[in-house]
Amino acid sequence: ANDERRPFAYAGIAPEASLIGLGAGEGLNLLHALVGFDWVLQNQQRYGIDIVTNSWGGGDGAAFDPHNPINRASYECYRRGIVVTFAASNSGPDENTLSQYAIAPWVINVAAGTATKGLADFSSRGVAGGFYKHPDVTAPGNLITSTRAPGTAVGALGPVTDPAHPEYTLRYHTISGTSMATPFVAGT
């Protein structure tokens, strides 16, 4: 909620949602990601967790492996009624560039779109006619303004500058990517 101590410029896609932030570290440690999935599964009932959104990936273009530990963890979430979203990846426009975790049939694979061109050039693509290797949905992912953690670098993240509210630069940035599109789907 907005108040005088913490002014917010943007409400976001799901302003009434309760969020729990779990991080796997800079450079993403897969063991930490698995610990995060495990924490979600152990605390699903306690916190009413019904969505896990993943703005990370890897192994772009790799073959689908249902036994991969991340895919097994996302399947367990799905099996327990938790919706799992994964960013498609930013390796477009070539074909067969999707994250190996986004192509699991039990997750929602999210591509990034623009306001004018549809699918963004940078957004990963699937394989024409492929049964699993395709984005499930495209969401806004170009020049999206969102919150950022205090203390993170501003330069490459595209700072938000508002002369009337210089404090917004401390809380927001504007960037593009499937990692920005994926929370739109989770919030929806």
Short mmCIF file of C-alpha atoms in Angstrom, two decimals:
data_model
loop_
_atom_site.label_atom_id
_atom_site.label_comp_id
_atom_site.label_asym_id
_atom_site.label_seq_id
_atom_site.Cartn_x
_atom_site.Cartn_y
_atom_site.Cartn_z
CA ALA A 1 0.00 0.00 0.00
CA ASN A 2 1.14 3.55 -0.63
CA ASP A 3 1.99 5.66 2.36
CA GLU A 4 4.14 8.71 3.03
CA ARG A 5 7.13 6.67 4.26
CA ARG A 6 7.43 4.49 1.15
CA PRO A 7 6.02 6.23 -1.93
CA PHE A 8 5.46 3.91 -4.87
CA ALA A 9 5.09 5.13 -8.41
CA TYR A 10 3.81 1.91 -9.96
CA ALA A 11 1.19 -0.53 -8.73
CA GLY A 12 2.30 -3.48 -10.87
CA ILE A 13 0.28 -6.29 -12.43
CA ALA A 14 -1.05 -7.73 -9.14
CA PRO A 15 -0.91 -4.98 -6.51
CA GLU A 16 -2.91 -6.97 -3.95
CA ALA A 17 -0.74 -10.10 -4.21
CA SER A 18 1.41 -11.24 -1.32
CA LEU A 19 4.95 -12.04 -2.40
CA ILE A 20 7.75 -14.14 -1.00
CA GLY A 21 11.12 -13.48 -2.60
CA LEU A 22 13.62 -16.31 -2.83
CA GLY A 23 16.98 -15.78 -4.47
CA ALA A 24 19.49 -18.24 -5.84
CA GLY A 25 22.37 -15.77 -5.87
CA GLU A 26 24.03 -13.67 -8.57
CA GLY A 27 24.97 -16.09 -11.36
CA LEU A 28 22.30 -18.52 -10.13
CA ASN A 29 23.49 -21.52 -8.22
CA LEU A 30 21.27 -24.47 -9.22
CA LEU A 31 21.62 -26.01 -5.77
CA HIS A 32 20.21 -22.81 -4.29
CA ALA A 33 17.37 -22.91 -6.83
CA LEU A 34 16.56 -26.46 -5.72
CA VAL A 35 16.63 -25.36 -2.09
CA GLY A 36 14.16 -22.63 -3.07
CA PHE A 37 11.79 -25.13 -4.70
CA ASP A 38 12.09 -27.36 -1.63
CA TRP A 39 11.29 -24.41 0.66
CA VAL A 40 8.21 -23.60 -1.44
CA LEU A 41 6.98 -27.18 -1.20
CA GLN A 42 7.56 -27.32 2.55
CA ASN A 43 5.82 -23.98 3.13
CA GLN A 44 3.02 -24.13 0.54
CA GLN A 45 0.23 -24.54 3.10
CA ARG A 46 1.74 -22.20 5.68
CA TYR A 47 1.91 -19.25 3.27
CA GLY A 48 -0.76 -20.24 0.74
CA ILE A 49 1.73 -20.44 -2.13
CA ASP A 50 -0.03 -21.00 -5.42
CA ILE A 51 2.44 -19.63 -7.99
CA VAL A 52 6.20 -19.91 -8.44
CA THR A 53 7.63 -17.56 -11.04
CA ASN A 54 11.13 -18.12 -12.40
CA SER A 55 12.91 -15.32 -14.21
CA TRP A 56 16.00 -17.41 -14.87
CA GLY A 57 16.90 -20.40 -16.94
CA GLY A 58 19.72 -22.11 -18.73
CA GLY A 59 20.68 -24.66 -21.29
CA ASP A 60 19.03 -22.76 -24.11
CA GLY A 61 18.14 -25.14 -26.93
CA ALA A 62 18.93 -28.26 -24.86
CA ALA A 63 16.84 -31.38 -25.15
CA PHE A 64 14.09 -31.80 -22.58
CA ASP A 65 15.09 -34.06 -19.69
CA PRO A 66 12.24 -34.90 -17.29
CA HIS A 67 14.79 -36.24 -14.81
CA ASN A 68 16.70 -32.96 -14.54
CA PRO A 69 16.45 -31.94 -10.86
CA ILE A 70 14.93 -28.54 -11.69
CA ASN A 71 12.32 -30.17 -13.92
CA ARG A 72 11.53 -32.71 -11.20
CA ALA A 73 11.13 -29.89 -8.66
CA SER A 74 8.85 -27.87 -10.95
CA TYR A 75 6.82 -31.03 -11.60
CA GLU A 76 6.38 -31.63 -7.87
CA CYS A 77 5.07 -28.07 -7.53
CA TYR A 78 2.68 -28.66 -10.43
CA ARG A 79 1.58 -31.98 -8.91
CA ARG A 80 0.70 -30.15 -5.69
CA GLY A 81 -1.37 -27.53 -7.50
CA ILE A 82 1.24 -24.76 -7.74
CA VAL A 83 1.41 -22.95 -11.08
CA VAL A 84 5.02 -22.66 -12.27
CA THR A 85 6.13 -20.06 -14.83
CA PHE A 86 9.55 -19.92 -16.50
CA ALA A 87 11.15 -17.25 -18.67
CA ALA A 88 11.66 -18.54 -22.23
CA SER A 89 15.15 -16.95 -22.41
CA ASN A 90 16.62 -14.04 -24.34
CA SER A 91 18.47 -15.97 -27.06
CA GLY A 92 16.24 -15.05 -30.02
CA PRO A 93 15.52 -14.61 -32.78
CA ASP A 94 16.98 -17.98 -33.78
CA GLU A 95 14.87 -21.12 -33.56
CA ASN A 96 15.36 -23.71 -30.79
CA THR A 97 16.68 -21.29 -28.17
CA LEU A 98 14.27 -21.88 -25.28
CA SER A 99 15.44 -22.48 -21.73
CA GLN A 100 15.55 -26.20 -20.94
CA TYR A 101 13.36 -25.56 -17.88
CA ALA A 102 10.72 -23.53 -19.73
CA ILE A 103 9.89 -26.40 -22.11
CA ALA A 104 8.65 -28.74 -19.40
CA PRO A 105 5.01 -29.48 -20.30
CA TRP A 106 3.84 -28.70 -16.74
CA VAL A 107 5.21 -25.14 -16.65
CA ILE A 108 4.06 -22.00 -18.44
CA ASN A 109 6.79 -20.96 -20.88
CA VAL A 110 6.76 -17.15 -21.25
CA ALA A 111 8.11 -15.23 -24.23
CA ALA A 112 8.55 -11.45 -24.30
CA GLY A 113 6.53 -9.15 -26.50
CA THR A 114 6.63 -5.50 -27.47
CA ALA A 115 3.81 -3.00 -27.70
CA THR A 116 4.13 -2.66 -31.47
CA LYS A 117 5.85 -5.69 -33.03
CA GLY A 118 4.49 -8.67 -31.13
CA LEU A 119 7.27 -11.09 -30.20
CA ALA A 120 10.45 -9.21 -29.23
CA ASP A 121 13.54 -9.86 -31.37
CA PHE A 122 15.54 -10.97 -28.30
CA SER A 123 12.88 -13.41 -27.06
CA SER A 124 13.73 -17.08 -27.49
CA ARG A 125 11.82 -19.18 -29.98
CA GLY A 126 10.83 -22.77 -30.13
CA VAL A 127 10.92 -25.23 -33.00
CA ALA A 128 8.37 -24.86 -35.78
CA GLY A 129 5.86 -27.67 -35.35
CA GLY A 130 7.50 -28.79 -32.10
CA PHE A 131 5.11 -30.26 -29.56
CA TYR A 132 6.95 -29.02 -26.43
CA LYS A 133 9.48 -26.56 -27.76
CA HIS A 134 7.40 -23.41 -28.07
CA PRO A 135 6.46 -20.52 -25.79
CA ASP A 136 3.03 -21.01 -24.24
CA VAL A 137 2.25 -17.32 -23.99
CA THR A 138 3.77 -13.94 -24.81
CA ALA A 139 3.59 -11.13 -22.27
CA PRO A 140 4.93 -7.56 -22.13
CA GLY A 141 8.70 -7.75 -21.84
CA ASN A 142 10.12 -4.70 -23.59
CA LEU A 143 11.13 -1.62 -21.58
CA ILE A 144 9.26 -2.72 -18.45
CA THR A 145 9.56 -0.59 -15.33
CA SER A 146 9.69 -2.67 -12.18
CA THR A 147 11.08 -2.71 -8.70
CA ARG A 148 14.74 -3.40 -8.04
CA ALA A 149 16.55 -4.43 -4.91
CA PRO A 150 18.31 -1.59 -3.07
CA GLY A 151 22.03 -1.56 -3.69
CA THR A 152 21.90 -3.18 -7.13
CA ALA A 153 23.69 -1.53 -10.03
CA VAL A 154 21.69 1.08 -11.89
CA GLY A 155 23.64 1.80 -15.09
CA ALA A 156 22.87 -1.21 -17.27
CA LEU A 157 19.44 -1.63 -15.71
CA GLY A 158 18.09 1.56 -17.21
CA PRO A 159 17.28 3.86 -14.30
CA VAL A 160 13.92 5.53 -13.93
CA THR A 161 14.44 9.26 -13.68
CA ASP A 162 11.66 11.48 -12.41
CA PRO A 163 12.82 14.94 -11.30
CA ALA A 164 9.82 15.24 -8.97
CA HIS A 165 10.68 11.91 -7.31
CA PRO A 166 14.42 11.18 -7.30
CA GLU A 167 13.80 8.40 -4.76
CA TYR A 168 12.16 6.32 -7.52
CA THR A 169 15.60 5.65 -9.01
CA LEU A 170 16.43 3.81 -5.80
CA ARG A 171 13.42 1.50 -6.14
CA TYR A 172 12.76 1.04 -9.85
CA HIS A 173 14.50 0.29 -13.13
CA THR A 174 13.42 -0.20 -16.71
CA ILE A 175 14.71 -3.25 -18.56
CA SER A 176 13.68 -5.72 -21.23
CA GLY A 177 13.62 -9.50 -21.27
CA THR A 178 11.59 -12.63 -20.79
CA SER A 179 12.41 -12.23 -17.09
CA MET A 180 10.24 -9.13 -17.14
CA ALA A 181 7.43 -10.86 -19.06
CA THR A 182 7.20 -13.88 -16.77
CA PRO A 183 5.95 -11.99 -13.67
CA PHE A 184 3.14 -10.53 -15.82
CA VAL A 185 1.86 -14.05 -16.38
CA ALA A 186 2.30 -15.02 -12.72
CA GLY A 187 0.51 -11.84 -11.62
CA THR A 188 -2.34 -12.44 -14.03
#
